[in-house]
């Protein structure tokens, strides 16, 4: 079953701190309204709710609600404070873990990518003794950077162990330079089976890459150089999600000579819970593009990024 404490905390935050009605909480969490009512009663009875909602991380409830409403998200979590990128990402990953624990259940399929956000998420996520038989699936080919800690193969194994489940990887590179090779790899039995399972994911976890970030995983792995980045920018690309460039409106742009070995973005949109994790105000354009693509419906970000996104969206937030 789901983590009861995490579920109680998240339902209480939505109802008490973000001011959602019980019906809206039910729709957001995929529950019935009577179930939400019972959970709120239980949250009060067991001490999760007294006067305020108790949560390990301080979150900006008003800003979270505003981000959710303005961007049409199913849910949004904004972590308080301004920190350097690595610390901010760890805090956001921890908050994303709280959301994930509230919705994950035994027998589910979880799709993941790779990169710094996923590394932070998998590293901090605690073992779940009450969850079992979760299938963790790599959504896209490997980075092959020589640093296994940010690559999908090790991350899927790490998360599967913590969920007492199984894992399946796409044993192929993120990109190949030929459509013929791509077609061959997509038909290779182990790759084909992994992608077929990824298409059935209940939850997808993903970081969001920015073309403005020279430390992004694809750049570090050597898949893109400065010339590639300039070419992509000139074509209108601002973000990379699951290896696929997006423009400001969230439309996918094809990259000449780079054919993705992995699930399509449309496959990602089929998942009920699509959790995106990011930090830093500099990532606002990329994060907005990812939201507009429809591939993210639950967003976990730090406070500077949330404020920058609302400003860029033309709906600035004032407390």
XYZ file of C-alpha atoms in Angstrom:
319
model
C 0.000 0.000 0.000
C 0.979 3.640 -0.253
C 3.018 5.382 2.477
C 0.224 6.383 4.845
C 2.097 9.234 6.517
C 3.213 10.747 3.199
C -0.350 10.485 1.862
C -1.792 12.169 4.959
C 0.780 14.986 4.794
C 0.201 15.680 1.113
C -3.603 15.633 1.337
C -3.434 17.936 4.367
C -1.118 20.365 2.583
C -3.436 20.590 -0.418
C -6.523 21.139 1.747
C -5.252 23.286 4.608
C -2.323 25.182 3.133
C -3.289 25.515 -0.541
C -6.992 26.044 0.197
C -8.262 23.361 -2.204
C -11.756 21.963 -1.672
C -12.105 18.312 -0.739
C -13.472 17.640 -4.233
C -10.419 19.295 -5.841
C -8.093 17.326 -3.571
C -9.902 14.142 -4.591
C -9.498 14.938 -8.294
C -5.821 15.865 -7.850
C -4.964 12.719 -5.900
C -7.185 10.331 -7.860
C -9.304 9.541 -4.793
C -12.994 9.772 -3.938
C -14.203 12.782 -1.955
C -15.332 10.615 1.026
C -11.828 9.076 1.102
C -10.278 12.556 1.248
C -12.613 13.457 4.110
C -11.572 10.349 6.032
C -7.885 11.058 5.385
C -8.237 14.605 6.716
C -9.924 13.259 9.845
C -7.128 10.719 10.255
C -4.501 13.448 9.752
C -6.012 15.400 12.638
C -6.464 12.335 14.846
C -2.871 11.127 14.487
C -1.254 14.559 14.915
C -0.159 15.250 11.339
C -2.475 18.278 11.480
C -2.778 20.443 14.544
C -2.854 24.126 13.673
C -0.386 23.795 10.818
C 0.580 20.971 8.513
C 3.741 19.192 9.633
C 6.202 18.522 6.803
C 9.985 17.846 6.849
C 10.619 20.654 4.344
C 9.198 24.145 4.557
C 7.076 24.790 1.488
C 5.452 27.909 0.108
C 1.758 26.980 0.133
C 0.458 30.187 -1.450
C 3.090 30.143 -4.166
C 2.466 26.431 -4.786
C -1.246 27.046 -5.260
C -0.624 30.015 -7.558
C 1.801 28.024 -9.711
C -0.669 25.156 -9.948
C -3.546 27.399 -11.001
C -1.662 29.656 -13.419
C 0.050 26.780 -15.247
C -2.872 24.351 -15.174
C -0.962 21.723 -13.225
C -2.473 18.845 -11.334
C -0.237 19.725 -8.403
C 2.741 21.949 -7.618
C 5.152 22.004 -4.692
C 7.434 24.998 -4.088
C 10.270 24.468 -1.606
C 11.079 27.551 0.482
C 14.364 29.400 0.375
C 17.164 30.277 -2.001
C 20.231 28.016 -2.087
C 23.058 27.067 -4.433
C 22.004 24.730 -7.233
C 23.126 21.428 -5.685
C 21.465 22.082 -2.328
C 18.318 23.442 -3.977
C 18.096 20.343 -6.163
C 18.517 18.026 -3.170
C 15.708 19.830 -1.347
C 13.439 19.668 -4.384
C 14.260 15.980 -4.837
C 13.320 15.352 -1.220
C 10.011 17.181 -1.697
C 9.390 15.199 -4.896
C 10.026 12.048 -2.878
C 7.246 13.064 -0.489
C 4.837 13.511 -3.403
C 5.969 10.227 -4.944
C 5.460 8.298 -1.698
C 1.939 9.709 -1.487
C 0.929 8.276 -4.877
C 3.091 5.193 -5.499
C 1.582 1.832 -4.688
C 2.533 -1.809 -4.967
C 2.335 -3.249 -8.461
C 2.782 0.090 -10.233
C 5.192 0.827 -13.083
C 7.487 3.836 -12.636
C 9.315 5.378 -15.591
C 12.521 7.347 -14.994
C 15.127 9.188 -17.040
C 18.644 10.078 -15.882
C 20.661 13.148 -14.900
C 21.274 15.285 -11.832
C 17.639 15.608 -10.734
C 17.123 11.845 -10.913
C 20.419 11.228 -9.133
C 19.328 13.529 -6.291
C 15.905 11.882 -6.146
C 17.155 8.293 -6.052
C 19.923 9.064 -3.559
C 17.662 10.670 -0.964
C 14.592 8.478 -1.432
C 14.179 6.179 1.593
C 13.578 2.444 1.443
C 9.891 1.553 1.523
C 9.227 -1.555 3.579
C 5.507 -1.620 2.797
C 5.805 -1.241 -1.010
C 6.545 -4.236 -3.229
C 6.431 -5.441 -6.816
C 7.041 -2.004 -8.346
C 8.548 -2.137 -11.829
C 11.057 0.680 -12.471
C 11.652 1.246 -16.178
C 14.242 3.386 -17.924
C 12.357 5.595 -20.431
C 15.304 6.389 -22.684
C 18.753 5.124 -23.651
C 21.890 5.521 -21.544
C 24.196 8.512 -21.281
C 27.320 6.368 -21.244
C 29.310 9.113 -19.524
C 31.579 6.918 -17.446
C 29.742 8.275 -14.377
C 27.154 5.603 -13.548
C 25.706 7.663 -10.704
C 23.792 9.917 -13.118
C 22.930 7.271 -15.715
C 19.623 5.458 -15.989
C 21.003 1.954 -15.504
C 22.224 2.496 -11.954
C 19.403 4.853 -11.023
C 16.686 2.366 -11.991
C 18.457 -0.354 -9.990
C 18.777 1.937 -6.952
C 15.121 2.960 -6.997
C 13.889 -0.589 -7.634
C 15.779 -1.843 -4.577
C 14.188 0.845 -2.398
C 10.738 -0.102 -3.700
C 11.331 -3.849 -3.348
C 10.656 -4.206 -7.035
C 12.183 -4.998 -10.392
C 13.876 -2.873 -13.023
C 14.263 -2.850 -16.767
C 16.716 -0.741 -18.747
C 17.137 0.489 -22.304
C 20.577 -0.895 -23.095
C 21.325 1.505 -25.940
C 22.683 5.052 -26.290
C 20.367 8.042 -26.006
C 21.007 8.981 -29.633
C 22.192 7.246 -32.766
C 23.090 9.063 -35.985
C 21.017 6.937 -38.351
C 17.276 6.313 -38.583
C 18.084 2.798 -39.767
C 20.144 2.085 -36.633
C 17.400 3.613 -34.480
C 14.819 1.342 -36.108
C 17.043 -1.689 -35.548
C 17.609 -0.887 -31.864
C 13.931 -0.208 -31.218
C 13.185 -3.704 -32.516
C 15.905 -5.347 -30.415
C 13.948 -7.558 -27.944
C 15.273 -6.171 -24.645
C 14.957 -2.559 -25.809
C 11.524 -3.143 -27.299
C 10.283 -4.752 -24.093
C 11.621 -1.942 -21.911
C 9.978 0.747 -24.037
C 6.711 -1.202 -24.164
C 6.664 -1.250 -20.367
C 7.610 2.442 -20.215
C 4.516 3.219 -22.287
C 2.418 1.706 -19.494
C 4.006 3.703 -16.663
C 1.674 4.876 -13.904
C 4.226 7.441 -12.700
C 7.006 9.145 -14.643
C 9.838 10.961 -12.868
C 11.934 13.393 -14.882
C 14.419 16.195 -14.658
C 14.226 19.064 -17.145
C 17.247 20.082 -19.188
C 17.966 23.648 -20.264
C 19.894 24.699 -23.353
C 21.329 27.517 -21.263
C 22.971 25.038 -18.887
C 26.413 23.953 -20.094
C 26.549 21.495 -17.165
C 23.514 19.588 -18.395
C 23.862 15.818 -18.633
C 23.722 15.626 -22.436
C 26.408 18.291 -22.788
C 28.601 16.647 -20.167
C 28.160 13.314 -21.937
C 29.350 14.839 -25.202
C 26.118 14.409 -27.145
C 25.921 18.167 -27.712
C 28.745 20.666 -28.101
C 28.620 24.467 -28.191
C 27.957 24.496 -31.930
C 25.051 22.065 -31.480
C 23.662 24.203 -28.697
C 23.757 27.319 -30.875
C 22.097 25.456 -33.746
C 19.349 24.187 -31.490
C 18.815 27.639 -29.994
C 18.516 29.137 -33.468
C 15.816 26.578 -34.270
C 13.861 27.779 -31.231
C 14.795 25.074 -28.717
C 14.933 26.110 -25.055
C 14.605 22.800 -23.182
C 15.404 19.113 -23.425
C 12.989 16.588 -21.970
C 13.687 12.859 -22.209
C 16.384 13.686 -24.763
C 13.983 15.633 -26.983
C 14.394 19.394 -27.628
C 11.349 21.590 -26.962
C 10.567 25.143 -28.041
C 8.974 27.734 -25.746
C 5.498 26.421 -26.493
C 6.513 22.886 -25.526
C 6.544 21.547 -29.087
C 9.121 18.883 -29.866
C 11.820 19.810 -32.376
C 13.603 17.163 -34.412
C 17.395 17.258 -34.284
C 19.174 16.367 -37.547
C 21.542 13.446 -37.122
C 20.290 12.588 -33.634
C 17.664 9.863 -33.416
C 16.364 9.066 -29.925
C 16.315 5.496 -28.655
C 13.504 5.586 -26.140
C 9.838 6.164 -25.487
C 8.072 9.042 -27.243
C 6.901 12.134 -25.385
C 3.347 11.047 -26.156
C 4.035 7.907 -24.126
C 5.066 10.090 -21.208
C 1.780 12.019 -21.465
C -0.174 8.802 -20.905
C 1.101 8.394 -17.330
C -1.332 9.462 -14.615
C 1.387 11.096 -12.523
C 4.093 13.002 -14.418
C 6.468 14.490 -11.860
C 9.014 17.077 -13.004
C 11.835 18.257 -10.735
C 13.962 21.372 -11.241
C 15.729 24.201 -9.429
C 17.242 27.640 -10.129
C 15.580 30.736 -11.562
C 17.800 30.365 -14.647
C 15.759 27.288 -15.610
C 12.423 29.118 -15.849
C 12.130 29.126 -19.671
C 13.001 25.438 -19.929
C 10.654 24.450 -17.121
C 7.765 26.409 -18.608
C 8.349 24.666 -21.931
C 8.227 21.267 -20.232
C 4.944 22.140 -18.509
C 3.450 23.468 -21.745
C 4.381 20.217 -23.500
C 1.869 18.373 -21.335
C 4.570 15.956 -20.205
C 4.603 17.343 -16.654
C 1.476 17.606 -14.519
C 3.110 17.691 -11.077
C 5.943 20.179 -10.674
C 8.410 20.349 -7.775
C 10.679 23.410 -7.823
C 12.497 25.798 -5.523
C 11.172 29.246 -4.638
C 13.389 31.296 -7.012
C 12.368 29.112 -9.964
C 8.665 29.339 -9.128
C 8.837 33.132 -8.917
C 10.786 33.376 -12.178
C 8.310 31.110 -13.960
C 5.322 33.192 -12.903
C 7.124 36.384 -13.913
C 7.974 34.949 -17.324
C 4.424 33.647 -17.687
C 3.136 37.218 -17.261
C 1.496 36.448 -13.926
C 3.977 37.688 -11.278
C 3.431 36.610 -7.710
C 3.147 39.053 -4.838
C 2.756 37.695 -1.345
